[in-house]
Coordinates of C-alpha atoms and ligand atoms in Angstrom, one line a residue:
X1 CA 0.0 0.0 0.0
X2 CA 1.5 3.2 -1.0
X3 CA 1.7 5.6 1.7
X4 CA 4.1 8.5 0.2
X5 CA 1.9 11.5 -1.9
X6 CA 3.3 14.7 -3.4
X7 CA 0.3 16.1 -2.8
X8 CA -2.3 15.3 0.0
X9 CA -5.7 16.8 0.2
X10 CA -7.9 16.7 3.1
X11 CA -11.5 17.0 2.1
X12 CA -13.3 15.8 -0.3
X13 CA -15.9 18.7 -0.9
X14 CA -16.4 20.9 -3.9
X15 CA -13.1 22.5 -3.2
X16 CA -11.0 19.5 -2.3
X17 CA -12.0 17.5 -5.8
X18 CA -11.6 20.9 -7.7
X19 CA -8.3 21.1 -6.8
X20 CA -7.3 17.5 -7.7
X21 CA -9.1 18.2 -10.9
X22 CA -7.4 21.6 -11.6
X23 CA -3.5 20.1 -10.7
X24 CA -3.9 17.4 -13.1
X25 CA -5.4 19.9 -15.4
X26 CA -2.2 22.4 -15.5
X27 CA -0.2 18.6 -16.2
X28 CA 1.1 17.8 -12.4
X29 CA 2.5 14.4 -12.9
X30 CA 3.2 13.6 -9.1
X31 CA 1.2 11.9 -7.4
X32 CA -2.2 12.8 -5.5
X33 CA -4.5 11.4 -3.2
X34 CA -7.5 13.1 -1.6
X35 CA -8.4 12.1 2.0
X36 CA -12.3 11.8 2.7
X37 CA -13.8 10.8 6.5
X38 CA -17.6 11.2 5.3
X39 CA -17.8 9.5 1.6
X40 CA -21.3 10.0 1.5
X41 CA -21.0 13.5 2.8
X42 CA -23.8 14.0 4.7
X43 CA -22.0 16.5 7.2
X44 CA -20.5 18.7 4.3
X45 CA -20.9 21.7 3.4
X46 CA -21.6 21.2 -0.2
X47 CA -24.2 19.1 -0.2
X48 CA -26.3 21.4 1.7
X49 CA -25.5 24.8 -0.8
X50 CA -28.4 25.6 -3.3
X51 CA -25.7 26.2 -6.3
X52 CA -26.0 30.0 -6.7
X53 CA -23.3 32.1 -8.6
X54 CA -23.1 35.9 -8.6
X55 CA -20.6 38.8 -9.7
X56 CA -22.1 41.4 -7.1
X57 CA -19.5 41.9 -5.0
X58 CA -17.4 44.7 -3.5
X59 CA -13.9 42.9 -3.6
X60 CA -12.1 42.3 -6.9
X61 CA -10.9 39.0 -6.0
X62 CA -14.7 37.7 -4.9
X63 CA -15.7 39.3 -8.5
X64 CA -13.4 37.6 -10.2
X65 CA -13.4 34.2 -8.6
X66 CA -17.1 34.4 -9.5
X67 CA -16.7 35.2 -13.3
X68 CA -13.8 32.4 -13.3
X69 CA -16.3 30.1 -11.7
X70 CA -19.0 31.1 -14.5
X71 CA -16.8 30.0 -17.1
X72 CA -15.6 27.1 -15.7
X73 CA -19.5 25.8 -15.2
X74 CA -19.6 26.8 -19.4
X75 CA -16.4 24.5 -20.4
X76 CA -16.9 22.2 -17.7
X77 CA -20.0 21.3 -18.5
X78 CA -19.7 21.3 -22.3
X79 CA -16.2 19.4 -22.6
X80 CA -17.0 16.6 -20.2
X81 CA -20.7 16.2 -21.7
X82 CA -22.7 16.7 -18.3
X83 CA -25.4 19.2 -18.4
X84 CA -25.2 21.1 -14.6
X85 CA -28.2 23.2 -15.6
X86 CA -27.3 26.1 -15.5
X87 CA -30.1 28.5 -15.2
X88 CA -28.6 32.3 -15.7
X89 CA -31.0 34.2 -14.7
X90 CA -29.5 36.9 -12.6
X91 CA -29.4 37.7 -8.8
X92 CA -31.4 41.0 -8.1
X93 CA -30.5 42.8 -5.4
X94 CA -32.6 45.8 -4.2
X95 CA -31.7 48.5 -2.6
X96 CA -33.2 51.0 -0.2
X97 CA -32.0 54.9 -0.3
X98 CA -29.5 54.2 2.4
X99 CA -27.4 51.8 0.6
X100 CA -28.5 52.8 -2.8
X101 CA -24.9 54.6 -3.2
X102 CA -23.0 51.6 -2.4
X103 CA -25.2 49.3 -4.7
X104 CA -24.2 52.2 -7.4
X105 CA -20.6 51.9 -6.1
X106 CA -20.7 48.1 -6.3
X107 CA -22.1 48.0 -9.8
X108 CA -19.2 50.6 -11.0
X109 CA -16.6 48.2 -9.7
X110 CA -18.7 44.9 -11.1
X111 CA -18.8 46.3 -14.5
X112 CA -14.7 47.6 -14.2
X113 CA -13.9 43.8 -13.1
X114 CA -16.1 42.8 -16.7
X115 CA -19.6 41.7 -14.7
X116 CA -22.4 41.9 -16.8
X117 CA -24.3 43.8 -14.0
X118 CA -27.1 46.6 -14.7
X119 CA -27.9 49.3 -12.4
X120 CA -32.7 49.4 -12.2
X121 CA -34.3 52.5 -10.7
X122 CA -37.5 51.8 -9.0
X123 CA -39.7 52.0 -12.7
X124 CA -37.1 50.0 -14.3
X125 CA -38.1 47.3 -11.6
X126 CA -41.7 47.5 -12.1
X127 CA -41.6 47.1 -15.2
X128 CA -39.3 44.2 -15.8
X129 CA -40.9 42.8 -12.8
X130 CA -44.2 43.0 -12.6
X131 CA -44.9 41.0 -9.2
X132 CA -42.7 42.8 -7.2
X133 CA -43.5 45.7 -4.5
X134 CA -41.4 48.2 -5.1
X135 CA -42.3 50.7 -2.1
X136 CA -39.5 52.0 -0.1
X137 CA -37.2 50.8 -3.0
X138 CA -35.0 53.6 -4.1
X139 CA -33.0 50.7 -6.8
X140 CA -31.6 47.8 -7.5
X141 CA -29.2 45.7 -9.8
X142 CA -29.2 42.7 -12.0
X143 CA -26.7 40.5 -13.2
X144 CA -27.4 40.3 -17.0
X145 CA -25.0 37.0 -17.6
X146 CA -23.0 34.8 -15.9
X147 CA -25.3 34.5 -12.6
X148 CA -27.8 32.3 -11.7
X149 CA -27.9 29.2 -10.1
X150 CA -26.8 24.9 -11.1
X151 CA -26.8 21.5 -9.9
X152 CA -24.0 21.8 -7.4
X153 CA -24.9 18.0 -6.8
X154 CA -24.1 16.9 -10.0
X155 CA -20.8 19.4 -10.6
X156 CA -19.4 17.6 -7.6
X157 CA -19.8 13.8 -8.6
X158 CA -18.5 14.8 -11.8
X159 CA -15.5 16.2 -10.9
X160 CA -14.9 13.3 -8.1
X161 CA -15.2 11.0 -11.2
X162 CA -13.1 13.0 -13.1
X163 CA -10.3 12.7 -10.5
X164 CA -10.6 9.3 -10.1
X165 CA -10.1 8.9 -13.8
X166 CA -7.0 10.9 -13.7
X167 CA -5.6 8.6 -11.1
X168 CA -6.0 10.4 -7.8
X169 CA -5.8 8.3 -4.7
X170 CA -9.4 8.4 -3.0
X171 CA -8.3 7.3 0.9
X172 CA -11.2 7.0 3.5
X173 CA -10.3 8.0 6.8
X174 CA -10.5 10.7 9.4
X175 CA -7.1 13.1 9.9
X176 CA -6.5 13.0 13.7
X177 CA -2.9 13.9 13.4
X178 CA -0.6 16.1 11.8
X179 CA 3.4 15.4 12.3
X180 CA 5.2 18.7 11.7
X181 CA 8.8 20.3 12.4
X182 CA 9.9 23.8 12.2
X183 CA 9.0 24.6 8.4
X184 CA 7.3 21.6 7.2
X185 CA 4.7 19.5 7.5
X186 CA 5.8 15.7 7.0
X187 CA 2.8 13.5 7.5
X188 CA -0.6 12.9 8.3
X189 CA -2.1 10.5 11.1
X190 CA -5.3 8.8 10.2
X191 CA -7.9 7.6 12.8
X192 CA -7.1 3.5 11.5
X193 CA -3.6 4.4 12.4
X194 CA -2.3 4.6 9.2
X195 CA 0.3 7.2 8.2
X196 CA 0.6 8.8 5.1
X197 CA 3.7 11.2 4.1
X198 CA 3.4 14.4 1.7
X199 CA 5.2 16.7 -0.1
X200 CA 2.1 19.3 0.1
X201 CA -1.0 19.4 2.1
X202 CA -4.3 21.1 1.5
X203 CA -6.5 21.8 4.1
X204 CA -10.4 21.4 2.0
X205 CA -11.8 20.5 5.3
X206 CA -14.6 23.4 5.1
X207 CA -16.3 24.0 8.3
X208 CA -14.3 21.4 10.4
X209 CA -10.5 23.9 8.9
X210 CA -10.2 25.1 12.1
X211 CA -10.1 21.9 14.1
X212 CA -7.8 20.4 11.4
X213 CA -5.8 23.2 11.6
X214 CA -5.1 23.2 15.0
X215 CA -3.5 20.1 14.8
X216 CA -0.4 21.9 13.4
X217 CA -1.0 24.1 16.4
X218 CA -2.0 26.9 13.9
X219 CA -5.0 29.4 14.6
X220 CA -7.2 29.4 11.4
X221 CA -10.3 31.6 12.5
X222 CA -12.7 29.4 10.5
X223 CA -15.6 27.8 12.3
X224 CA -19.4 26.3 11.9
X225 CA -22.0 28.4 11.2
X226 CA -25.8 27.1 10.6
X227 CA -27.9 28.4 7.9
X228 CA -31.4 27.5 7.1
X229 CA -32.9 26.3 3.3
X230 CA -36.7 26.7 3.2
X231 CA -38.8 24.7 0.0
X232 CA -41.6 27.0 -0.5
X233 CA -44.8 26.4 -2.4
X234 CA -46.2 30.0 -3.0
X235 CA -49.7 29.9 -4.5
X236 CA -49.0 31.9 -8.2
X237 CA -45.3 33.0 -7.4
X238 CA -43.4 34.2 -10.4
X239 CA -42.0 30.4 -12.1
X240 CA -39.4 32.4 -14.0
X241 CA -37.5 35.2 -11.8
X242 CA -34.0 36.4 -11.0
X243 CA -32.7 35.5 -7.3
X244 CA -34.2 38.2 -5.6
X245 CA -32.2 39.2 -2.9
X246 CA -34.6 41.8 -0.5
X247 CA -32.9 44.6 1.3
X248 CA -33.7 42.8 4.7
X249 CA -31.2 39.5 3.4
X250 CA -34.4 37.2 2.4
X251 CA -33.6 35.6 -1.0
X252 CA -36.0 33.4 -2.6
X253 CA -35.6 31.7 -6.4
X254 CA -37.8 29.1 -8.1
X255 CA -36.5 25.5 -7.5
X256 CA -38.6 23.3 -9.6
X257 CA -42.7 23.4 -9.2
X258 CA -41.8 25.0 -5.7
X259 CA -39.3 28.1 -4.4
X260 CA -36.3 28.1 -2.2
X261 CA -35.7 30.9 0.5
X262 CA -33.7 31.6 3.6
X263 CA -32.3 34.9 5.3
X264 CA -28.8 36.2 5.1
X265 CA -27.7 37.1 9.0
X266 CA -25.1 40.1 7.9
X267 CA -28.0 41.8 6.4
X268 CA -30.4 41.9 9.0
X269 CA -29.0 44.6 11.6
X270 CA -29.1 42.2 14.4
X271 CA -31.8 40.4 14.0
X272 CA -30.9 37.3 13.1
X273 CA -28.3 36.0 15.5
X274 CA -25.2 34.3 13.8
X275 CA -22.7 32.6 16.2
X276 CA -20.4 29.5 15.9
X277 CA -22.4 26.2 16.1
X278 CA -22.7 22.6 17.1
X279 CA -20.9 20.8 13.8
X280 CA -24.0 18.0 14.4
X281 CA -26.4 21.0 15.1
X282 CA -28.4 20.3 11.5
X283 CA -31.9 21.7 13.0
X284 CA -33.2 24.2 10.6
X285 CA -34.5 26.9 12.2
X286 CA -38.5 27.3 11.1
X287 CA -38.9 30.3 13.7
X288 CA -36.4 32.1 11.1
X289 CA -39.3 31.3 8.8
X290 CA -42.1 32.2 10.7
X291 CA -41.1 35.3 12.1
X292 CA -38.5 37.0 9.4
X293 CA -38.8 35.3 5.9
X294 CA -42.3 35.0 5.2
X295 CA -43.5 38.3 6.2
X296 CA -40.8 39.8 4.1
X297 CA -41.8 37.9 1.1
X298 CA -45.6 38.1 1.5
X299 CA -45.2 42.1 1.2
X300 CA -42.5 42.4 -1.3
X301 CA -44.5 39.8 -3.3
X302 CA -48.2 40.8 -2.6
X303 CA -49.9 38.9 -5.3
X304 CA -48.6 35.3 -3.8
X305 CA -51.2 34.1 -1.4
X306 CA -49.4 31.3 1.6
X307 CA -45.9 30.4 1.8
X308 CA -46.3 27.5 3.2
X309 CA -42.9 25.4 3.8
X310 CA -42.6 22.3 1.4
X311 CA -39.5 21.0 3.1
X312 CA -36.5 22.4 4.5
X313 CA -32.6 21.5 5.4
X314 CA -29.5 23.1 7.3
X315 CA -25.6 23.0 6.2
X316 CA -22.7 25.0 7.9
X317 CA -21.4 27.7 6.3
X318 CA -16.9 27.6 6.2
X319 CA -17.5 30.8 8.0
X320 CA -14.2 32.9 8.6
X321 CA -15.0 35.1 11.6
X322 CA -12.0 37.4 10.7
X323 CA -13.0 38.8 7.8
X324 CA -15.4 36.7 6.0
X325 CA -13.1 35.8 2.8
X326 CA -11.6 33.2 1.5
X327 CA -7.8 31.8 3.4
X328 CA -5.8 30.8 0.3
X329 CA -2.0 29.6 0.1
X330 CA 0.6 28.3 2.3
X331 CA 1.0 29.0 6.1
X332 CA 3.3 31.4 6.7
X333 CA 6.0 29.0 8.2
X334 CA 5.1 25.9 7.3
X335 CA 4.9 26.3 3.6
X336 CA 3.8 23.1 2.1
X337 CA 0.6 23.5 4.4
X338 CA -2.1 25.1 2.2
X339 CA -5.5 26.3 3.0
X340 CA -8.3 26.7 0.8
X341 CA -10.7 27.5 3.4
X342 CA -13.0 30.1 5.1
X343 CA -15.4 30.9 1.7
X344 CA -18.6 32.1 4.1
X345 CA -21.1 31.0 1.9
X346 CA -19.7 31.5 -1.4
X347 CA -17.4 28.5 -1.7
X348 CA -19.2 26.7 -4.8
X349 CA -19.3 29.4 -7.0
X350 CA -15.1 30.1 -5.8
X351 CA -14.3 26.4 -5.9
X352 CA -12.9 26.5 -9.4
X353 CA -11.2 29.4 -9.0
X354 CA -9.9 28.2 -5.9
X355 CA -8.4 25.0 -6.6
X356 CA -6.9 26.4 -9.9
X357 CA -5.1 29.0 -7.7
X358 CA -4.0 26.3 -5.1
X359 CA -2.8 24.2 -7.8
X360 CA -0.8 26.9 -9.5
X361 CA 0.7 27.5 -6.1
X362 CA 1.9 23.8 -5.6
X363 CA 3.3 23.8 -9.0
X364 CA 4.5 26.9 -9.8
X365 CA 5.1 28.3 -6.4
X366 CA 2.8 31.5 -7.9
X367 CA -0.4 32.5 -9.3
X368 CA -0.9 32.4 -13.1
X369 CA -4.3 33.3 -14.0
X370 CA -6.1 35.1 -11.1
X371 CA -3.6 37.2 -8.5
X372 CA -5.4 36.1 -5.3
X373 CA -2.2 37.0 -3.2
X374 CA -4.3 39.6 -0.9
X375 CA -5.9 36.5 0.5
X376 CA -3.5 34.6 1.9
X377 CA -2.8 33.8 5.5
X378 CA -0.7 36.9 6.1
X379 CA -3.1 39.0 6.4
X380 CA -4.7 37.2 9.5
X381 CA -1.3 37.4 10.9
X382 CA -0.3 41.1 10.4
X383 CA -4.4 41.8 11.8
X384 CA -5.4 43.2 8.3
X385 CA -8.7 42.3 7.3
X386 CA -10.3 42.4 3.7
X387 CA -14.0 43.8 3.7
X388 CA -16.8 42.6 1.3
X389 CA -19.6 44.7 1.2
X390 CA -22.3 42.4 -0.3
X391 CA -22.6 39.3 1.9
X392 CA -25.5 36.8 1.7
Ligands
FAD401 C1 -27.2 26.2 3.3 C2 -26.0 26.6 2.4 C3 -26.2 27.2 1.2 C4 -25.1 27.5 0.4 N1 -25.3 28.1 -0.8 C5 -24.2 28.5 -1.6 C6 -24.4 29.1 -2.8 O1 -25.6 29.3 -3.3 N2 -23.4 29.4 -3.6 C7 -22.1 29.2 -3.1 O2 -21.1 29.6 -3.8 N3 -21.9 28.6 -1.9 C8 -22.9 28.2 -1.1 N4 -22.7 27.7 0.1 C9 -21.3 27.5 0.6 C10 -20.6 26.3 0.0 O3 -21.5 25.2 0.1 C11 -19.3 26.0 0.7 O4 -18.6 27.2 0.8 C12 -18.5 25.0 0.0 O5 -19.3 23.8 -0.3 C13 -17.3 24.6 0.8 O6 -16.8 23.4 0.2 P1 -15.6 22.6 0.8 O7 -15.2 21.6 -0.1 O8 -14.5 23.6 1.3 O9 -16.2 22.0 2.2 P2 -17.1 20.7 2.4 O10 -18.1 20.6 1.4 O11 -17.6 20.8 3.8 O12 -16.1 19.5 2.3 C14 -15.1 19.3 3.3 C15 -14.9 17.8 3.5 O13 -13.8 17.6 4.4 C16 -14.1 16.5 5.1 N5 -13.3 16.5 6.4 C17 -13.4 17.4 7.4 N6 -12.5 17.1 8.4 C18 -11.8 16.0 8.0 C19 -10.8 15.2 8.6 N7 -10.3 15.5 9.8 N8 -10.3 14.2 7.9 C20 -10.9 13.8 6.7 N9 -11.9 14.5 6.1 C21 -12.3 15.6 6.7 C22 -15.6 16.5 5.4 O14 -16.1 15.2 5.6 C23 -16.1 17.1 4.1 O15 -16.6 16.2 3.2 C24 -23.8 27.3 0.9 C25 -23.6 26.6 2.1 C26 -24.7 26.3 2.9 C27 -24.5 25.6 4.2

């Protein structure tokens, strides 16, 4: 049994399998193996996202990991023949007059950084949409391209088949140890007692990163945090529509014959508490529902009688409590240790981008396509946080 890898990756999630996929892609020839604890990953992040993928951002890095992901989905899908249906119909995100000057803000930036984003005053809005109550709306934008939402589900068992093809070492098992020295990381413990040595590690652990983290007695501030999915039937809601994304952080989008919805915390001034939770804590929260959501969406969407809850689900979000963005690249002092961690909420749509700038890392020792070097581990170090605007 082999138990020497240039490369090991922990995780097996979206990101982990991307960046198998995207090594072997830029024609790494060493050899890889991906460790997994959960195969049918039941406890992961990704298999509780709902496969949205949006350009409105503040930062330039989350704008352009976005559009990267977009046309990754496009070849992806085409050259391996597997239709992740796509459905690009734009994320709109309204605006009140208070933050009507950063959507404006946001949009300039979008649109320098090549998102196909348009800028909607209030009449714009009712007349494109109809259904929607626009009062106390002062705007709003929509992503005209390139946003949308897939089947994450299916993007994820393709590329694990694709890496399996491309001979990548699938290993179940559970890390429990890390062996390090001064600079280095040489190998990993696994909970059968089996050791494996590496040349490279990647941390893809998702919401568990910190824990793994630790064992290389490293501080990664990256930790659970629950978010609820609502299946809505809505009695003549809108079948075709954007992702609306209210003011207050309720989204809702059509998912079949029914709706999804949910509430984004950072959006809600308080009103929605957001702390670290249980990793086994998979309750969603139907008070959430009850008491935020549905009023929301029963006044911004007057003409749809009873949202009444179909079924509904909680993941973790890879929440980074620092600063909310992605940790990419090597640890400071132990450089073969690499983290690809922290995406809070946005980690489908950045997985391609992601493991392409991992890989490029491992194998060139620097970024080639997308300069992410502003979100490395350094800046946790030297305290200097990145700030994103528009979180949901
Ligand atoms: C409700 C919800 C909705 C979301 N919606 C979206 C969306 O619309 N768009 C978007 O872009 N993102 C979305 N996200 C975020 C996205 O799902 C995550 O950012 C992304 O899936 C993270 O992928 P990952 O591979 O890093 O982590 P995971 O999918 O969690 O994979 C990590 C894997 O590591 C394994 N692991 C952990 N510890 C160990 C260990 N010690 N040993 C071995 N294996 C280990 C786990 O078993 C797991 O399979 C959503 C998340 C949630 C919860």
């Amino acid at each position: 049994m082999q138990n020497t890898y240039d490369v090991i990756i922990i995780g097996s999630g979206i990101v982990g399998v991307s960046t198998a996929w995207h090594l072997r892609g830029i024609d790494f020839a060493g050899s890889i193996a991906i460790v997994e604890r959960d195969p049918s990953f039941s406890h992961s992040s990704t298999a509780h996202a709902v496969g949205g993928i949006w350009q409105q951002f503040s930062l330039k890095e989350n704008i352009q990991m976005a559009l990267y992901g977009a046309k990754f989905l496009k070849e992806f899908a085409k050259d391996q023949n597997v239709d992740l249906d796509f459905q690009e119909h734009g994320y709109l995100f309204l605006a009140e007059e208070e933050g009507l000057d950063a959507l404006h803000a946001n949009v300039e930036r979008q649109r320098r950084h090549k998102a196909d984003i348009a800028p909607l005053t209030p009449s714009l809005l009712q007349q494109h949409f109809p259904w929607l109550n626009t009062d106390g709306l002062a705007g709003g934008a929509l992503g005209l391209s390139n946003e949308g939402w897939f089947d994450s589900h299916r993007l994820h068992s393709a590329l694990r088949s694709a890496v399996r093809d491309w001979e990548v070492t699938l290993i179940k098992g559970s890390v429990t140890e890390i062996d390090h020295a001064d600079t280095e990381i040489r190998s990993i413990m696994l909970d059968n007692g089996r050791r494996l040595k590496c040349g490279h590690l990647v941390n893809a652990t998702g919401p568990n990163a910190g824990n793994l983290t630790r064992m290389a007695r490293i501080r990664l501030p990256i930790e659970p945090r629950k978010r609820s999915i609502f299946v809505v039937h809505g009695k003549s809601a809108p079948a075709e529509m954007p992702v609306l994304v209210d003011p207050s952080g309720v989204f809702l989008r059509p998912e079949g014959p029914f709706h999804i919805c949910g509430v984004t915390p950072a959006k809600t001034a308080g009103k929605v508490e957001d702390r670290r939770c249980d990793l086994s804590d998979f309750e969603p929260d139907r008070e959430l529902f009850e008491s935020i959501i549905r009023p929301t969406l029963e006044a911004r969407l007057p003409d749809v009688k009873e949202f009444k809850i179909v079924r509904s689900w909680a993941g973790h979000y890879d929440y980074n409590s620092f600063d909310q963005i992605a940790v990419l690249g090597p640890h400071t002092r132990l450089a073969n240790f690499y983290f690809a961690n922290g995406f809070s909420g946005i980690g489908l749509q950045q997985a391609p981008a992601a493991g392409r700038a991992v890989a490029e890392l491992i194998l060139h020792g620097a970024y080639q396509t997308l300069d992410l070097s502003r979100l490395g581990f350094e800046r946790i170090v030297e305290n200097q946080p990145l700030e994103e605007e528009n979180l949901i």
